[in-house]
Structure formats: C-alpha cells, structure tokens
Amino acid sequence: MNTESSLLGKPEIIQFSCLSDNYCSLIHDSVSGQTAIIDTPDAAEIIRQLEARNWQLSHILTTHHHWDHIDGHLELKQRYNCEVIGSEVNGDIIPGIDRAVEHGDQIQLGELVIEVLSTPGHTLGHIVYWVPSLDAVFVGDTLFSMGCGRLFEGSPQDMWQSIQKLRDLPPTTAIYCGHEYTQSNARFALSLEPDNIALQQRVAEVDRLRAENLPTVPTYVQQELLTNPFMRADQPELQQQLNMLGYPADQVFAEIRQQKDQA
Ligand SMILES: [Zn+2]
C-alpha cells in the first residue's frame, strides 16, 4: 500500500510495506530526477516500486546496520550504480558504503537538502534523515509511533538524548518509522497512562486503521509528544503513574524501556 504525498512537479515521498512489518520510503526529486531510498529491506519490492514510476535509484540512505535495513543494498547498488550513504560509526558493516556521514552533515538530492542527525541507542551508529523543506524525518528504528527501538547497543541515556533531538524538530514534522509496531505500542502506552485523552483518541484511530490494514505512520512530532511514553519521560503526569515524580528523565526513560521489554 502506498501513501502518496505532494503534487505533481513537487518532490514526492512514497511509503510502502516490505517483508512482514517493515516500511520503506522513496524520496523523489522530479526536477533532477534523483531518487533516494531509506533502507533496503527487500530489493525486489523496491525495484517494483521504482519501475512502476519509471524512477532510477540515485541514493541509498542507511539508518543502521541491522539486516532488515541493509539486505538489498548490494543488489540495488549493482543494478542502479547508486551512492550508498551510512553512518561513519558502524560504517564498515554497511554493505557497499560509498560515503560515511556524521551528525550535521548534509546530503543533496537535486535541490533537496537532507540533514543527518545522529541518534545512538538502538545501535551506536544509528542516524536519521531530516528533510526540512518536506517537513519530514526518516527515523529507522529510533522511534516508532508510541514506541522506540530496543537498546541493542546504546544506553538509556544515549537514547533519551536521541529522542530529544526528534522532539526538538518542528511539531508539524512527519515521522516515517521503520516498522508497523503501533498497535502493540499503543496497548503498552495506554497501560501507563490510561487517563491520557490524546492517547485514547490515537489508540482508537490506530485500531480503525489497522482493521482496514492501513498504515499508522507517518506520525507527527506533535502527536508523539502527546502520546508516546518514550517522548514523555519528563512529563509529571507520566512520572506520577510510575511513582517517579521528579526523577531525572533519563532514569524514567530507562524504567519505561525496561517495562516495555518485559511486557
Ligand atoms: Zn534495527
């Protein structure tokens, strides 16, 4: 299923499903004809989506080194001779990497400027791609709707700082996540904050969308601020529910992550 954004002639974002619950996004700049993919869970599906639009792949933007984000890198690079971009941390395990980037670097896709933010936590080299002119950020497995990535390599302190970088983006920013985990995240979030009205409304919306097999992402910074417990670790309402009122936010974050891991 696709979420087509924007008008003809403007840069487009196309989100589609891959494998069982991964999402993939193409960014296409129609002026230059350049097209980037964020992560490559499934080369065959990505080729199908490109060919359906007569697009050539010019860039692969890697969020992190887990197999379901890099599996198609070499096949796509061979087919399209595209540039593979990834974090300088963990860079040596990203297949076919041509350019290693770090926090603050910029990538040019035609006239579009894509900014790199480093978000360690899920992995140490995890990076996300922010496109200010499209009001969109591609976050891989750092953030999910009402959830966040498991801490495989980084500490809770790392991840809390990473999440604050996303929280600081403009509230209207669309967040493109790497997986459809929203419904199970929603149950957990609601168990922590049963009285949160915005959360109740979002859960109802998510249940409606999933009943029709529709995606629940992209989500938005302003929506996650109100509903995502991992973004709300410094909010008194949530701290109270955890009997941690006034605790440092990174400690509250660590407690929420641990409870979710055991849920
Ligand atoms: Zn991952």
Short mmCIF file of C-alpha atoms and ligand atoms in Angstrom, two decimals:
data_model
loop_
_atom_site.label_atom_id
_atom_site.label_comp_id
_atom_site.label_asym_id
_atom_site.label_seq_id
_atom_site.Cartn_x
_atom_site.Cartn_y
_atom_site.Cartn_z
CA MET A 1 0.00 0.00 0.00
CA ASN A 2 1.27 3.48 -0.77
CA THR A 3 0.97 6.87 0.81
CA GLU A 4 1.50 9.36 -1.98
CA SER A 5 2.26 12.87 -0.86
CA SER A 6 2.62 16.16 -2.63
CA LEU A 7 1.53 17.47 -6.00
CA LEU A 8 2.96 16.70 -9.42
CA GLY A 9 6.22 18.53 -10.00
CA LYS A 10 6.99 18.77 -6.30
CA PRO A 11 9.29 16.35 -4.52
CA GLU A 12 7.41 13.23 -3.53
CA ILE A 13 7.62 10.78 -0.67
CA ILE A 14 6.33 7.27 -1.33
CA GLN A 15 6.00 4.94 1.64
CA PHE A 16 5.34 1.23 1.12
CA SER A 17 5.44 -2.04 3.07
CA CYS A 18 8.26 -4.57 2.86
CA LEU A 19 8.71 -8.00 4.44
CA SER A 20 6.22 -8.60 7.28
CA ASP A 21 6.18 -5.25 9.10
CA ASN A 22 8.94 -3.02 7.66
CA TYR A 23 8.25 0.27 5.94
CA CYS A 24 10.39 1.76 3.22
CA SER A 25 10.29 5.25 1.74
CA LEU A 26 11.38 6.70 -1.56
CA ILE A 27 12.12 10.41 -1.91
CA HIS A 28 11.93 11.62 -5.49
CA ASP A 29 13.02 14.99 -6.83
CA SER A 30 11.28 15.36 -10.18
CA VAL A 31 13.43 18.32 -11.30
CA SER A 32 16.74 16.47 -11.14
CA GLY A 33 15.16 13.01 -11.49
CA GLN A 34 17.12 11.84 -8.44
CA THR A 35 15.56 9.28 -6.13
CA ALA A 36 16.67 8.08 -2.69
CA ILE A 37 15.53 5.06 -0.73
CA ILE A 38 15.74 4.96 3.05
CA ASP A 39 16.95 1.44 3.93
CA THR A 40 16.54 -1.67 1.78
CA PRO A 41 14.56 -4.45 3.50
CA ASP A 42 13.56 -6.08 0.21
CA ALA A 43 15.31 -5.29 -3.10
CA ALA A 44 12.63 -6.94 -5.27
CA GLU A 45 9.82 -4.84 -3.80
CA ILE A 46 11.91 -1.65 -4.04
CA ILE A 47 12.69 -2.35 -7.73
CA ARG A 48 8.98 -2.97 -8.35
CA GLN A 49 8.07 0.39 -6.78
CA LEU A 50 10.77 2.22 -8.77
CA GLU A 51 9.82 0.61 -12.08
CA ALA A 52 6.13 1.35 -11.57
CA ARG A 53 7.12 5.04 -11.63
CA ASN A 54 9.98 4.87 -14.12
CA TRP A 55 12.40 6.14 -11.47
CA GLN A 56 16.13 5.38 -11.23
CA LEU A 57 17.67 5.00 -7.80
CA SER A 58 20.45 7.54 -7.15
CA HIS A 59 20.99 7.18 -3.38
CA ILE A 60 20.59 4.60 -0.62
CA LEU A 61 20.33 6.30 2.77
CA THR A 62 21.08 3.79 5.55
CA THR A 63 19.70 4.34 9.05
CA HIS A 64 21.53 1.42 10.69
CA HIS A 65 23.23 -1.90 10.09
CA HIS A 66 20.50 -4.41 11.05
CA TRP A 67 19.88 -6.93 8.27
CA ASP A 68 16.28 -5.89 7.57
CA HIS A 69 17.55 -2.37 6.75
CA ILE A 70 20.54 -3.29 4.54
CA ASP A 71 19.59 -6.59 2.91
CA GLY A 72 19.01 -5.11 -0.56
CA HIS A 73 21.97 -2.69 -0.61
CA LEU A 74 24.33 -4.64 -2.88
CA GLU A 75 21.69 -5.80 -5.34
CA LEU A 76 20.33 -2.27 -5.75
CA LYS A 77 23.81 -0.74 -5.98
CA GLN A 78 24.75 -3.16 -8.70
CA ARG A 79 21.55 -2.52 -10.64
CA TYR A 80 21.41 1.29 -10.36
CA ASN A 81 25.02 2.24 -9.61
CA CYS A 82 23.63 4.43 -6.80
CA GLU A 83 25.61 6.03 -3.97
CA VAL A 84 25.35 4.22 -0.63
CA ILE A 85 25.38 6.52 2.39
CA GLY A 86 25.57 5.50 6.05
CA SER A 87 26.93 6.41 9.45
CA GLU A 88 30.67 6.71 9.97
CA VAL A 89 30.06 4.74 13.19
CA ASN A 90 29.43 1.09 12.22
CA GLY A 91 30.18 2.21 8.64
CA ASP A 92 32.42 -0.77 7.98
CA ILE A 93 29.47 -3.15 8.30
CA ILE A 94 27.18 -1.32 5.87
CA PRO A 95 27.40 -3.21 2.55
CA GLY A 96 28.69 -1.15 -0.36
CA ILE A 97 29.07 2.09 1.60
CA ASP A 98 30.48 4.93 -0.51
CA ARG A 99 30.07 7.87 1.83
CA ALA A 100 30.22 7.86 5.64
CA VAL A 101 28.35 10.73 7.30
CA GLU A 102 28.02 12.14 10.81
CA HIS A 103 25.68 14.42 12.74
CA GLY A 104 25.25 17.75 10.97
CA ASP A 105 26.27 16.54 7.52
CA GLN A 106 24.06 17.40 4.56
CA ILE A 107 23.14 15.30 1.55
CA GLN A 108 21.93 16.87 -1.65
CA LEU A 109 19.15 15.18 -3.65
CA GLY A 110 18.77 17.53 -6.61
CA GLU A 111 17.74 20.77 -4.94
CA LEU A 112 16.56 18.98 -1.80
CA VAL A 113 18.74 19.23 1.29
CA ILE A 114 18.71 16.22 3.61
CA GLU A 115 20.23 16.68 7.06
CA VAL A 116 21.86 13.91 9.07
CA LEU A 117 21.09 13.63 12.78
CA SER A 118 22.89 11.05 14.88
CA THR A 119 20.54 9.12 17.17
CA PRO A 120 22.53 6.41 19.03
CA GLY A 121 20.60 3.96 21.18
CA HIS A 122 19.09 1.19 19.07
CA THR A 123 22.58 0.88 17.54
CA LEU A 124 25.55 3.16 18.25
CA GLY A 125 25.77 4.31 14.64
CA HIS A 126 22.05 4.89 14.09
CA ILE A 127 21.33 8.05 12.10
CA VAL A 128 18.11 9.63 10.88
CA TYR A 129 17.47 11.82 7.82
CA TRP A 130 15.61 15.10 8.21
CA VAL A 131 14.28 16.92 5.13
CA PRO A 132 13.24 20.38 6.41
CA SER A 133 11.69 21.51 3.11
CA LEU A 134 9.40 18.45 3.10
CA ASP A 135 8.72 18.69 6.85
CA ALA A 136 9.67 15.03 7.18
CA VAL A 137 12.15 12.88 9.09
CA PHE A 138 13.05 9.25 8.35
CA VAL A 139 13.87 7.64 11.68
CA GLY A 140 14.52 3.94 11.00
CA ASP A 141 14.30 2.09 14.32
CA THR A 142 14.98 5.03 16.64
CA LEU A 143 11.36 5.99 17.11
CA PHE A 144 8.06 4.24 16.44
CA SER A 145 4.59 5.60 16.88
CA MET A 146 4.06 5.44 20.68
CA GLY A 147 7.30 3.46 20.99
CA CYS A 148 11.04 3.47 20.39
CA GLY A 149 13.69 1.00 19.29
CA ARG A 150 15.16 -1.57 21.67
CA LEU A 151 18.54 -0.67 23.12
CA PHE A 152 20.79 -3.22 21.44
CA GLU A 153 23.98 -1.14 21.59
CA GLY A 154 23.37 2.18 23.31
CA SER A 155 22.41 3.17 26.87
CA PRO A 156 19.09 4.63 28.01
CA GLN A 157 20.93 7.97 28.36
CA ASP A 158 22.03 7.79 24.70
CA MET A 159 18.50 7.02 23.53
CA TRP A 160 16.84 9.68 25.68
CA GLN A 161 19.18 12.28 24.16
CA SER A 162 18.44 10.96 20.67
CA ILE A 163 14.71 11.18 21.26
CA GLN A 164 15.09 14.74 22.46
CA LYS A 165 16.66 15.63 19.09
CA LEU A 166 13.50 14.36 17.39
CA ARG A 167 11.30 16.12 19.92
CA ASP A 168 13.04 19.40 19.06
CA LEU A 169 12.07 19.22 15.37
CA PRO A 170 9.12 21.40 14.30
CA PRO A 171 5.86 19.94 15.71
CA THR A 172 4.41 19.50 12.23
CA THR A 173 7.27 17.21 11.15
CA ALA A 174 6.06 13.90 9.69
CA ILE A 175 7.92 10.94 11.23
CA TYR A 176 8.48 7.99 8.88
CA CYS A 177 9.23 4.92 11.04
CA GLY A 178 10.90 1.67 10.01
CA HIS A 179 8.19 -0.66 11.27
CA GLU A 180 4.46 -1.03 11.85
CA TYR A 181 4.59 -1.71 15.60
CA THR A 182 1.98 0.84 16.53
CA GLN A 183 -0.84 -1.33 17.82
CA SER A 184 1.26 -3.20 20.39
CA ASN A 185 2.98 0.05 21.39
CA ALA A 186 -0.44 1.60 21.87
CA ARG A 187 -1.51 -1.11 24.36
CA PHE A 188 1.62 -0.54 26.40
CA ALA A 189 1.30 3.27 26.32
CA LEU A 190 -2.30 3.03 27.45
CA SER A 191 -1.34 0.75 30.35
CA LEU A 192 0.97 3.53 31.59
CA GLU A 193 -1.38 6.46 31.01
CA PRO A 194 -4.98 5.18 30.94
CA ASP A 195 -6.37 8.70 31.52
CA ASN A 196 -4.46 10.43 28.71
CA ILE A 197 -7.24 11.66 26.37
CA ALA A 198 -4.97 12.29 23.36
CA LEU A 199 -3.64 8.76 23.76
CA GLN A 200 -7.14 7.25 23.97
CA GLN A 201 -8.08 9.06 20.76
CA ARG A 202 -4.93 7.95 18.96
CA VAL A 203 -5.43 4.33 20.04
CA ALA A 204 -8.98 4.39 18.63
CA GLU A 205 -7.66 5.83 15.35
CA VAL A 206 -4.90 3.20 15.17
CA ASP A 207 -7.35 0.35 15.77
CA ARG A 208 -9.56 1.72 12.98
CA LEU A 209 -6.64 1.98 10.54
CA ARG A 210 -5.29 -1.49 11.36
CA ALA A 211 -8.74 -3.05 10.99
CA GLU A 212 -8.56 -1.88 7.37
CA ASN A 213 -4.91 -2.95 7.07
CA LEU A 214 -3.83 0.69 6.58
CA PRO A 215 -0.51 2.12 7.84
CA THR A 216 -0.49 4.13 11.07
CA VAL A 217 2.63 6.03 10.01
CA PRO A 218 3.87 8.56 9.21
CA THR A 219 3.07 10.01 12.59
CA TYR A 220 3.86 13.59 13.67
CA VAL A 221 6.11 15.14 16.30
CA GLN A 222 3.18 16.92 17.94
CA GLN A 223 1.18 13.68 18.09
CA GLU A 224 4.06 11.72 19.63
CA LEU A 225 4.65 14.47 22.20
CA LEU A 226 1.15 13.82 23.49
CA THR A 227 1.04 10.03 23.21
CA ASN A 228 4.50 8.41 23.14
CA PRO A 229 5.66 7.46 26.67
CA PHE A 230 9.28 7.42 25.48
CA MET A 231 8.98 11.09 24.48
CA ARG A 232 7.18 11.91 27.72
CA ALA A 233 9.70 10.67 30.30
CA ASP A 234 9.99 14.20 31.74
CA GLN A 235 6.22 14.79 31.97
CA PRO A 236 4.87 14.88 35.56
CA GLU A 237 1.62 13.07 34.59
CA LEU A 238 3.58 10.07 33.37
CA GLN A 239 6.21 10.19 36.13
CA GLN A 240 3.41 10.11 38.69
CA GLN A 241 1.97 6.93 37.16
CA LEU A 242 5.38 5.30 37.59
CA ASN A 243 5.87 6.62 41.14
CA MET A 244 8.90 8.51 39.81
CA LEU A 245 7.76 12.12 40.13
CA GLY A 246 10.77 14.45 39.96
CA TYR A 247 13.24 11.73 38.91
CA PRO A 248 15.77 12.58 36.17
CA ALA A 249 14.12 12.00 32.79
CA ASP A 250 16.76 9.52 31.61
CA GLN A 251 16.05 7.32 34.64
CA VAL A 252 12.33 7.46 33.94
CA PHE A 253 13.05 6.66 30.30
CA ALA A 254 15.15 3.63 31.36
CA GLU A 255 12.32 2.36 33.57
CA ILE A 256 9.77 2.68 30.73
CA ARG A 257 12.11 0.88 28.32
CA GLN A 258 12.64 -1.92 30.81
CA GLN A 259 8.90 -2.33 31.44
CA LYS A 260 8.25 -2.42 27.68
CA ASP A 261 10.97 -5.05 27.18
CA GLN A 262 9.24 -7.22 29.77
CA ALA A 263 5.68 -6.52 28.60
ZN ZN B 1 17.01 -2.35 13.86
#
